[in-house]
Short mmCIF file of C-alpha atoms in Angstrom, two decimals:
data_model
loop_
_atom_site.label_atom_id
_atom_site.label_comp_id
_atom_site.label_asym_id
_atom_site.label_seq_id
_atom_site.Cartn_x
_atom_site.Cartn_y
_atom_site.Cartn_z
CA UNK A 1 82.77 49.33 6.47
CA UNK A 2 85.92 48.14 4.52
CA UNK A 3 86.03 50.97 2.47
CA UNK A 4 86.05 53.41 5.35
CA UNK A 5 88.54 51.47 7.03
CA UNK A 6 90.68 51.25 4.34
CA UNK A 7 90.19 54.96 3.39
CA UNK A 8 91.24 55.39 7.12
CA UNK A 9 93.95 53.34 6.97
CA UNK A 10 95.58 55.49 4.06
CA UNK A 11 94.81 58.71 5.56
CA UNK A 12 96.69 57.92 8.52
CA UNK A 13 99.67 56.77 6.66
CA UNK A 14 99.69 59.33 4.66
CA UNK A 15 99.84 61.43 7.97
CA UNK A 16 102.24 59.27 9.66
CA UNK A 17 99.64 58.18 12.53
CA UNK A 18 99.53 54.39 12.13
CA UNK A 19 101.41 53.54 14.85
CA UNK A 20 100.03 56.08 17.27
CA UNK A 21 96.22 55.17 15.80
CA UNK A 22 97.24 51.52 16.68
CA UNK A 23 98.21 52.19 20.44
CA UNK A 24 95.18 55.05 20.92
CA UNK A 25 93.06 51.32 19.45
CA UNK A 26 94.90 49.36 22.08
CA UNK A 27 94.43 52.04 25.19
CA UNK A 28 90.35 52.24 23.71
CA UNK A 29 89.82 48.34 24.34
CA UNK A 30 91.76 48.45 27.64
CA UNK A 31 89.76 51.09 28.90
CA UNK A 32 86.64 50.01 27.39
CA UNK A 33 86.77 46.44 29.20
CA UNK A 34 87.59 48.53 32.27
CA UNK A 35 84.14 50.97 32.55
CA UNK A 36 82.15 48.33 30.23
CA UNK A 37 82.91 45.09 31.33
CA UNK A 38 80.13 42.75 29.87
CA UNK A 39 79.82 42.37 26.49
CA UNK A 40 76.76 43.51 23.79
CA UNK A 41 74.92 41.70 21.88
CA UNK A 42 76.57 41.30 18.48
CA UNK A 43 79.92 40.53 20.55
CA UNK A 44 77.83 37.79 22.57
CA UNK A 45 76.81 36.48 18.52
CA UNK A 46 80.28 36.65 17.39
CA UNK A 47 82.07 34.90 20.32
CA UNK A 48 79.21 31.98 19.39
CA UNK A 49 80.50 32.14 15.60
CA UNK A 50 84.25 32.04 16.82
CA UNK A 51 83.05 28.84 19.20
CA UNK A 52 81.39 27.40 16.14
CA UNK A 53 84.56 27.59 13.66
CA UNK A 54 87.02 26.57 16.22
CA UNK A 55 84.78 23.39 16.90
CA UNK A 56 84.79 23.11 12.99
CA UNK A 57 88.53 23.50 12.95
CA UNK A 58 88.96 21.00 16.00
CA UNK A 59 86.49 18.89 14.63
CA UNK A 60 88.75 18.76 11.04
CA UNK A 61 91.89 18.06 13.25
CA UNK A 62 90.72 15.10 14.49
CA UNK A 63 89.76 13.55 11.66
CA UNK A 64 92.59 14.05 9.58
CA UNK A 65 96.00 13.84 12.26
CA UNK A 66 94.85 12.44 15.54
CA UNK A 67 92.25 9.75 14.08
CA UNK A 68 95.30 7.79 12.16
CA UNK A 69 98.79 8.44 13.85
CA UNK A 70 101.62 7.40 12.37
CA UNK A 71 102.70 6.29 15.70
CA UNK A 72 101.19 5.89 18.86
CA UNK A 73 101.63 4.27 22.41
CA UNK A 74 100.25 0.48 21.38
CA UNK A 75 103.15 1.07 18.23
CA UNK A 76 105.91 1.84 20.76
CA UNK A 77 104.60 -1.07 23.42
CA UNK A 78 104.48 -3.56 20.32
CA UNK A 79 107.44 -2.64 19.27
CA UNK A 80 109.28 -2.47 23.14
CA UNK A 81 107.84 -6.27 23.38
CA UNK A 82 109.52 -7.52 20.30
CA UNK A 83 112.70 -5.62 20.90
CA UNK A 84 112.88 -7.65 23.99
CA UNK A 85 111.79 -10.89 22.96
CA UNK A 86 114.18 -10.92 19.95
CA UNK A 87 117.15 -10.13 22.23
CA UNK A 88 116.17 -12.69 24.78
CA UNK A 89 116.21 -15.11 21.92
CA UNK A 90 119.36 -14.11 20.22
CA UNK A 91 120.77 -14.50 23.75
CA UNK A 92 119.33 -17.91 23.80
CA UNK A 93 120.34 -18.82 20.49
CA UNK A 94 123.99 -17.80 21.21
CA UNK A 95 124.16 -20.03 24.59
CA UNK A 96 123.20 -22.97 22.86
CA UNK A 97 125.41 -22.16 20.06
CA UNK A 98 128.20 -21.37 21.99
CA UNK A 99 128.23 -25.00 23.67
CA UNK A 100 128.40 -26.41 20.75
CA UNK A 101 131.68 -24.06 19.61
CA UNK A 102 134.06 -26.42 21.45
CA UNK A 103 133.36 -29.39 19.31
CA UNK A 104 133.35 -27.73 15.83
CA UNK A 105 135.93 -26.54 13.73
CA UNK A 106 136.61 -22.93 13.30
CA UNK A 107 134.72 -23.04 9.86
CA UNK A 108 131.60 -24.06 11.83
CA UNK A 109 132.16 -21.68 13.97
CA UNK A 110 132.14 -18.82 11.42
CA UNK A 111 128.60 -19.79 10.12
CA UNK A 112 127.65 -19.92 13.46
CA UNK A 113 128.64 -16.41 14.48
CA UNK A 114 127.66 -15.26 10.87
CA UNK A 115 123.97 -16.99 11.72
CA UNK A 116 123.82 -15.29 15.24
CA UNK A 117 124.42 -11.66 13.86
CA UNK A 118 121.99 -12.66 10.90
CA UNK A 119 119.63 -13.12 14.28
CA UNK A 120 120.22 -9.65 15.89
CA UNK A 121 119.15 -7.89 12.83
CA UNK A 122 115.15 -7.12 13.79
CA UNK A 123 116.30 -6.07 17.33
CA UNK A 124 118.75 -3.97 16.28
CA UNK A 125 116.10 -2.08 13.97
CA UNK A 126 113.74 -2.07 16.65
CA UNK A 127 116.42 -0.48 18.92
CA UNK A 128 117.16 2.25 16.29
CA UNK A 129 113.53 2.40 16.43
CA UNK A 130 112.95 3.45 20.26
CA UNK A 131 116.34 5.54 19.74
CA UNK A 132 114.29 7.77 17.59
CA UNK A 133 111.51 7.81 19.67
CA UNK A 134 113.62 9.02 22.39
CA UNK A 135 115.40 11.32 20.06
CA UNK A 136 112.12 13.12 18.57
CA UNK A 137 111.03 13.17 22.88
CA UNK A 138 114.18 15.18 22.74
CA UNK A 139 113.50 17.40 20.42
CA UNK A 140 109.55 18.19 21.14
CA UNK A 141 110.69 18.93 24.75
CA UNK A 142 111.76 22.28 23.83
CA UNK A 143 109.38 22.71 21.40
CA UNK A 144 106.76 21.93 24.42
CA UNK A 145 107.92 24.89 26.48
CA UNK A 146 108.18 27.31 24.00
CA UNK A 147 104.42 26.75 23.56
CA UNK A 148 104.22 26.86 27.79
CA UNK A 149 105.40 29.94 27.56
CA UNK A 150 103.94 31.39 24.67
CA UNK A 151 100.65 30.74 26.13
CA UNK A 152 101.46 31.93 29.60
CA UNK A 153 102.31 35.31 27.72
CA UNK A 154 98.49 35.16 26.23
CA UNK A 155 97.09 34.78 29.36
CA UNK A 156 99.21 37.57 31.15
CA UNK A 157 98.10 39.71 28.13
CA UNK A 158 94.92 38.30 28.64
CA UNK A 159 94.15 39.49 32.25
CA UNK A 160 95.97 42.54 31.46
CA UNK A 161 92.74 43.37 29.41
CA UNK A 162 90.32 41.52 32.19
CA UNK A 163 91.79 43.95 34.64
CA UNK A 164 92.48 41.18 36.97
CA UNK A 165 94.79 43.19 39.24
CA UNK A 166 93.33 46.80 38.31
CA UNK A 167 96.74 48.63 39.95
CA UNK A 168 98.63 46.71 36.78
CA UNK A 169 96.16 47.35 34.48
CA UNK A 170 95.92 51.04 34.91
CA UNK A 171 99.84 51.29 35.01
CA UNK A 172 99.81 49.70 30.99
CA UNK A 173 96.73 51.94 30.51
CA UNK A 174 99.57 54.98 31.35
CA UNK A 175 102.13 53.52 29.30
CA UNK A 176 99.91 53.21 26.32
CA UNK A 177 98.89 56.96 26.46
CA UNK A 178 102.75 57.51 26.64
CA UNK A 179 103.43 55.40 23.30
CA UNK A 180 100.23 56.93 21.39
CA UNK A 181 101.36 60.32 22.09
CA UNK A 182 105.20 60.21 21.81
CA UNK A 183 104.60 58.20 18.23
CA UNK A 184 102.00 61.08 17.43
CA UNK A 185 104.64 64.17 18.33
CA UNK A 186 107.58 62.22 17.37
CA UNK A 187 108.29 62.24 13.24
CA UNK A 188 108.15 59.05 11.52
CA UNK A 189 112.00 58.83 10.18
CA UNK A 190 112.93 59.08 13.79
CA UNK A 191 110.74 56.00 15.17
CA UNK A 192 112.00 53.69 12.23
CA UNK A 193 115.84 54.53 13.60
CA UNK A 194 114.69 54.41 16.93
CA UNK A 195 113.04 51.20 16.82
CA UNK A 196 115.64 49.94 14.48
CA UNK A 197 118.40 51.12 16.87
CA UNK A 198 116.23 48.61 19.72
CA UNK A 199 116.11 45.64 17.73
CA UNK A 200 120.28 45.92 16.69
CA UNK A 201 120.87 46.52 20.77
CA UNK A 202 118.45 43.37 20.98
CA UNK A 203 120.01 41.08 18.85
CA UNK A 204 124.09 41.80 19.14
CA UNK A 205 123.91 42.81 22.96
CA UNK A 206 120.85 40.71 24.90
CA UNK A 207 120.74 37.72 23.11
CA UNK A 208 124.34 36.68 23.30
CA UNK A 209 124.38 37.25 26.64
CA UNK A 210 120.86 35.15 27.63
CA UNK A 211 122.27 32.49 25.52
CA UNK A 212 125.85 32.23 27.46
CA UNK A 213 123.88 31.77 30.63
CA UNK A 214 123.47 28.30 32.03
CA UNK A 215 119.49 27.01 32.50
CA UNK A 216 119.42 27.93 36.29
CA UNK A 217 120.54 31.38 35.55
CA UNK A 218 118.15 31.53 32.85
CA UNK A 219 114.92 30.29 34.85
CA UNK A 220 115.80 33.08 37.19
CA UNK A 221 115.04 35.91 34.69
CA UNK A 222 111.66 37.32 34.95
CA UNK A 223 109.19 36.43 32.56
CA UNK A 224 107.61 39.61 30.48
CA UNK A 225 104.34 41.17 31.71
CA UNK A 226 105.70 39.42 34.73
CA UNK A 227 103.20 41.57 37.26
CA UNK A 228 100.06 40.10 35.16
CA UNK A 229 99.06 37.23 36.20
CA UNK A 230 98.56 34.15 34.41
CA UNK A 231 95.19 31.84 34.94
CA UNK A 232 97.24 29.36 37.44
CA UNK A 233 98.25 31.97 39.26
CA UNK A 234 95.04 34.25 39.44
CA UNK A 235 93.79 30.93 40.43
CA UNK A 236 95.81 30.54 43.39
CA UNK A 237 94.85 33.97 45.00
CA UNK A 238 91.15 33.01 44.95
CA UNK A 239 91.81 29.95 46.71
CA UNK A 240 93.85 31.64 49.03
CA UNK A 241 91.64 34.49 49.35
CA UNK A 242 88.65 31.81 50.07
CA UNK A 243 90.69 29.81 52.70
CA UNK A 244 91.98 33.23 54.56
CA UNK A 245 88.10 34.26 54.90
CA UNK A 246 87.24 30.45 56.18
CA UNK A 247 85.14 29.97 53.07
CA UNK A 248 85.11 26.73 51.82
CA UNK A 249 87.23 26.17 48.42
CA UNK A 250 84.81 25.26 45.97
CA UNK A 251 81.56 27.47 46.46
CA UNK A 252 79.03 25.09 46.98
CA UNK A 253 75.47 24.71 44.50
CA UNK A 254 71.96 26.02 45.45
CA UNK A 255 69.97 23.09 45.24
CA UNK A 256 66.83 24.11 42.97
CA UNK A 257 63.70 23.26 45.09
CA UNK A 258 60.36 23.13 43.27
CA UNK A 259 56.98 23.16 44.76
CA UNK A 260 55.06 19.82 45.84
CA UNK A 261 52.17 20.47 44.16
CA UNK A 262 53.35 20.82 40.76
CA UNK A 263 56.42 18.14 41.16
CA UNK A 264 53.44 15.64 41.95
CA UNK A 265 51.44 16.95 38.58
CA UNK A 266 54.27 16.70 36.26
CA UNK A 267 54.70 13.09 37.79
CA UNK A 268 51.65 11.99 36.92
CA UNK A 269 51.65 13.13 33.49
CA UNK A 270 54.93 11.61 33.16
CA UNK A 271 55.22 7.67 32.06
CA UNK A 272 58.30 5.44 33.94
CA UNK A 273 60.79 5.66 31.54
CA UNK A 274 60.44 9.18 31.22
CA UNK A 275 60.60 9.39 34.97
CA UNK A 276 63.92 7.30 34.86
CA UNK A 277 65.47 9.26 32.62
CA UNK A 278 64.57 12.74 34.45
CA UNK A 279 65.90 10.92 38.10
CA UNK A 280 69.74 9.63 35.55
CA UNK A 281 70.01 13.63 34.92
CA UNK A 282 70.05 14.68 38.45
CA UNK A 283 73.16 16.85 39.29
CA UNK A 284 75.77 14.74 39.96
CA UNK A 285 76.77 16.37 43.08
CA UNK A 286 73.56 15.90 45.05
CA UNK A 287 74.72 12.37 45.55
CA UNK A 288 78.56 13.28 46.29
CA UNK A 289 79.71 12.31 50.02
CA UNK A 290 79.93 15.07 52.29
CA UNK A 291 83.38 14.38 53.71
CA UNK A 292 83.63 17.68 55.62
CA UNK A 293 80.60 16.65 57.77
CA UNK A 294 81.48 13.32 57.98
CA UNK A 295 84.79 14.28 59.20
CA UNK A 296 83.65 16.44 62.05
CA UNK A 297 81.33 13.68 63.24
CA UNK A 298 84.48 10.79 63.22
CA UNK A 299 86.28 14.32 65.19
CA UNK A 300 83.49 15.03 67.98
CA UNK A 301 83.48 10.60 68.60
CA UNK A 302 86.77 10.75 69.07
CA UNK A 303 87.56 13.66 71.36
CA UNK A 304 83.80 12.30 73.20
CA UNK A 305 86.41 8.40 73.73
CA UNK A 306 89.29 10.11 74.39
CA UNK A 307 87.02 12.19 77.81
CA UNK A 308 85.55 8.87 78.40
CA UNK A 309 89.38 7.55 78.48
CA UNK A 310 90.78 10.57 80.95
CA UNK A 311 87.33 10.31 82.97
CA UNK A 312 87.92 6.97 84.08
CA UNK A 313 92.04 6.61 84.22
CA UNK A 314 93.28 6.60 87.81
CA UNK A 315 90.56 6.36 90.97
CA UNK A 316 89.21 10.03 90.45
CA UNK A 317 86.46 9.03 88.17
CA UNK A 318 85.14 8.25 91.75
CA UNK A 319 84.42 12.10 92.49
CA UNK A 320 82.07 12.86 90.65
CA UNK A 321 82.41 16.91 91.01
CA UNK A 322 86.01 16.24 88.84
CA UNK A 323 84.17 14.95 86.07
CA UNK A 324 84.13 16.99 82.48
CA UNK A 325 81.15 17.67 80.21
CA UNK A 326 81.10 14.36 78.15
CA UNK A 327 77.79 14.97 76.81
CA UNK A 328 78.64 15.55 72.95
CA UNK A 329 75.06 18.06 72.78
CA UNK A 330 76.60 20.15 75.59
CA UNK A 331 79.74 21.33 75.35
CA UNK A 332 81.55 23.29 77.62
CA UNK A 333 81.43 26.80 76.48
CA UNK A 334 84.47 28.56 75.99
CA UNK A 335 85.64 32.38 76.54
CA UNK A 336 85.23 34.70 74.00
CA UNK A 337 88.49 36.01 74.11
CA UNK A 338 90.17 33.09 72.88
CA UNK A 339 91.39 33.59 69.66
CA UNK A 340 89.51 31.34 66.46
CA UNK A 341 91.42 29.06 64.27
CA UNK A 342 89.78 27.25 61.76
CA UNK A 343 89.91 23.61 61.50
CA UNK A 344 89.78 21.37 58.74
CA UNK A 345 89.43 17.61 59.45
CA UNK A 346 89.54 14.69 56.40
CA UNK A 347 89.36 11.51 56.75
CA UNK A 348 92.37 9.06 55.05
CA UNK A 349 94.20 6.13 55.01
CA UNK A 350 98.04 6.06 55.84
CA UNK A 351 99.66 3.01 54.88
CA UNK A 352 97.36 0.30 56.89
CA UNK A 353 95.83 2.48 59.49
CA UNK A 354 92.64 4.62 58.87
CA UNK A 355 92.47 7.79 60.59
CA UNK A 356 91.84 11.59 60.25
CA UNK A 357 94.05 14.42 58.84
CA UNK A 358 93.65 17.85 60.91
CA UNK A 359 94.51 20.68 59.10
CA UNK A 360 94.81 24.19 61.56
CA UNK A 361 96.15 27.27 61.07
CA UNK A 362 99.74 26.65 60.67
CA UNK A 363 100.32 22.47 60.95
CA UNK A 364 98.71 19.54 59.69
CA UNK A 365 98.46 16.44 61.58
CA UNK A 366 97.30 12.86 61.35
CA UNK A 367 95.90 10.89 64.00
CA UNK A 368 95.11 7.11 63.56
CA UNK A 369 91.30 6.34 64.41
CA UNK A 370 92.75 4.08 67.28
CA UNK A 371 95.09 6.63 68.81
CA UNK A 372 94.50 9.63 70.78
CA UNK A 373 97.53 11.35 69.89
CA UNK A 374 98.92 12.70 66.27
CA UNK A 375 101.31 10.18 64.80
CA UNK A 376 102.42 12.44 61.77
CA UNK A 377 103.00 16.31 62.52
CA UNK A 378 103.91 18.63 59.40
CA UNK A 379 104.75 22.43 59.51
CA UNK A 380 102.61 23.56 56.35
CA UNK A 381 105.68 26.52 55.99
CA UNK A 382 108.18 23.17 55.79
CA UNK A 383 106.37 22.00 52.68
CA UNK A 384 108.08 21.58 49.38
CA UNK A 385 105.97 19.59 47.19
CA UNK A 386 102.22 18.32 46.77
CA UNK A 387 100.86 15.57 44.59
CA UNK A 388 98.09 13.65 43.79
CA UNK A 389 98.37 10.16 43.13
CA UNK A 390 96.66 6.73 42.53
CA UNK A 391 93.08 6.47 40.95
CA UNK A 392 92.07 5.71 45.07
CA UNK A 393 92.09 9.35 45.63
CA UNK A 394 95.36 9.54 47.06
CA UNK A 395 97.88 12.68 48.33
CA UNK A 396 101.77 12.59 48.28
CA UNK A 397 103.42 15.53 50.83
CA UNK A 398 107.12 16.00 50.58
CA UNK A 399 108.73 18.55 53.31
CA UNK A 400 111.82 19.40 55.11
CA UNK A 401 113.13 17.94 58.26
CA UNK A 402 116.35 18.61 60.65
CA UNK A 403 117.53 15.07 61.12
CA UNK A 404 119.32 13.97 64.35
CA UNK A 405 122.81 15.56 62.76
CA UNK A 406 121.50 18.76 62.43
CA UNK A 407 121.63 18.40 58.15
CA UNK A 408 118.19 19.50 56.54
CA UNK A 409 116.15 16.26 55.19
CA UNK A 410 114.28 15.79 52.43
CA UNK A 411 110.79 13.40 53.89
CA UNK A 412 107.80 12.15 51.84
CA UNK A 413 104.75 10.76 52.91
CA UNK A 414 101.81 9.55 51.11
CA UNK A 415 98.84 8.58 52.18
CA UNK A 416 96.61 5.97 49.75
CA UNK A 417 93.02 8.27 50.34
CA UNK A 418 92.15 11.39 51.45
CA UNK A 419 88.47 12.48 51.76
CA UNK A 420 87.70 15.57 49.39
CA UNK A 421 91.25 15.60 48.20
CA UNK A 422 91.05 18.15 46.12
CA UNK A 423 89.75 20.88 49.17
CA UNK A 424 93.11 19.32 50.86
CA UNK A 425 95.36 20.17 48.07
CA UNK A 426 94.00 23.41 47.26
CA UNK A 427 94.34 24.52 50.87
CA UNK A 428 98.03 23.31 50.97
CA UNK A 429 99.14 24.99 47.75
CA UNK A 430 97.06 28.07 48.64
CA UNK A 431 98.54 28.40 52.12
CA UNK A 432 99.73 32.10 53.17
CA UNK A 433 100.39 32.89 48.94
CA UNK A 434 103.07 30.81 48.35
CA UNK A 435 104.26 30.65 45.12
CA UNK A 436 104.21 27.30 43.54
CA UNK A 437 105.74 26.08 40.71
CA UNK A 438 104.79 23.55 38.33
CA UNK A 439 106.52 20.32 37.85
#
């Protein structure tokens, strides 16, 4: 096969179809994914041997940089903790000295001073120390988002190929056909000015002008292959194709059911240990709460109190024809022309009251376990921000308010734990689309 590649690969140069051989190569794979989307066998053998080398490579990584560190966070702690114990002791050691200043003679004095700068020494190295630290944070920062964006760029190229929105797909499948055949019917000497003629208008025209811009005006340029998607973002309009249907985020398992007969056979050819060790590799997620149900139940006690509550207020609970349907396994039934809205209820804790968070259509509210009435209301289009937070499981909501002057105000509230959490936060960040941004 190498030799009729590279026989190929001469032939076309010699032709002046290398460029136009690499886009028709391009446009084959795009359109190839597109009518055969899973892959044969030998691909299925040599995505295993890519797996296996890049676990080698990983594996060799490890070993040799992230094993032994030159620095790491202990190092900086350590060396934070001496820092500050040697300047709390020079600090000490210059009171003390300093008391004594008034009854010495300016000779003493000098060795004193000269002794308390002697002193400062190891802080001051352990100062230049952190400043370093600080200074490399500085320069990896940049460094960092290069590499965000580098590999936001794969993954936009990436789906490209997946056809994860097909219209895009089939617009760079057009564009393609355009390149392979203009660099075909085009000469060579041509291209090379042409392209060189790009790059100059590239580098003394664009690039002076993207680097006078400040870093707002900068973040407001569009990233390439901006109408790709990346991963986040395809993401995001599953969840919010999910929560629009009334499908729960996170498609649930199929529990695997096996028959009686030949569960009770394998268990009796089975000893106890080996029975212990089949029952500790269960799935996991047999065992995980179901908050969704649980919520509804605390929802349906609640609403049951509060008609128990409105039944007997005031002296009509005496007519008994006035009464409502408290029976929680008969409700009343309602109209079919009144419209559905899904309802989400979890259970959490704000600050020292328990309670339930209802999430509808286009609010959320929270209602304390011993109230009847929402204490927290939140628009979900006034939301700015959403957070998780604490190792409890907890939720941090920051939105806008119009405070009693009529001036637009920044709130935050968090609440310590939130049943199923993460179905919570996906539904907030996947509400109506919204676009979301990192942080």
């Amino acid at each position: 096969m190498s030799i009729v590649y590279c026989v190929l690969y001469w032939w076309m140069w010699y032709n002046g179809l290398l460029l136009a051989g690499l886009f028709f190569r391009i446009l084959y794979s795009l359109l190839r994914r597109r009518f055969l989307p899973y892959p044969s066998l030998s691909e299925l053998h040599q995505y295993r041997r890519e797996l296996a080398l890049a676990e080698s490579f990983s594996r060799n990584v490890v070993l040799r940089v992230v094993a032994s560190p030159a620095i790491n966070i202990q190092d900086v702690w350590s060396t934070f903790k001496e820092y500050r114990a040697s300047t709390k002791k020079a600090k000490s050691d210059q009171n003390a000295r300093t008391a004594t200043l008034q009854t010495e003679t300016f000779e003493e004095t000098q060795i004193i001073v000269d002794d308390i700068d002697s002193d400062k020494g190891p802080g001051f190295e352990e100062e230049d120390v952190v400043k370093k630290l600080l200074s490399a944070q500085h320069i990896l920062g940049p460094i960092l988002q290069i590499a965000n964006k580098v590999a936001d760029i794969h993954e936009r190229i990436k789906n490209i190929f997946l056809w994860r929105r097909p219209q895009v797909s089939a617009a760079y499948s057009f564009v393609l056909l355009a390149l392979a055949i203009l660099t075909a019917a085009v000469p060579a000497k041509l291209l090379v000015r042409g392209a060189t003629m790009g790059m100059g208008i590239f580098f003394w025209h664009v690039v002076p002008v993207l680097a006078a811009l400040s870093p707002s005006e900068r973040a407001r340029i569009p990233p390439p292959l901006m109408h790709s998607p990346t991963d986040a973002e395809y993401a995001m309009e599953l969840i919010s194709q999910r929560i629009a249907r009334g499908l729960p985020v996170k498609p649930k398992r199929k529990k695997r059911t096996s028959p009686v007969g030949s569960q009770a056979n394998l268990s009796e050819g089975m000893s106890s240990r080996e029975q212990l060790s089949s029952l500790s590799t269960q799935d996991p997620t047999d065992t995980v709460v179901d908050w969704d149900k649980w919520g509804g139940r605390v929802t349906r006690t609640h609403a049951w109190a509060g008609d128990v509550r409105n039944v007997l207020k005031g002296s009509n609970w005496r007519d008994l024809g006035r009464w409502k349907s408290i029976n929680p396994f008969n409700p009343e039934r309602t109209s079919s022309s009144e419209q559905h809205i899904e309802t989400r209820t979890f259970p959490a804790q704000r600050g020292k009251s328990p309670g339930l968070i209802t999430l509808v259509a286009t609010t959320l509210y929270f209602t304390p376990i011993t109230s009847s009435k929402p204490e927290l209301t939140i628009g979900l289009d006034k939301i700015l921000g959403v957070k998780k937070s604490g190792v409890t499981r907890g939720l941090k909501i920051r939105w806008a308010e119009i405070g009693p002057n009529g001036l637009q105000e920044n709130q935050e509230e968090r609440f310590l734990f939130v049943g199923e959490r993460d179905d919570l936060f996906a539904r907030l960040v996947g509400w109506n689309s919204t676009k979301w941004l990192r942080t």
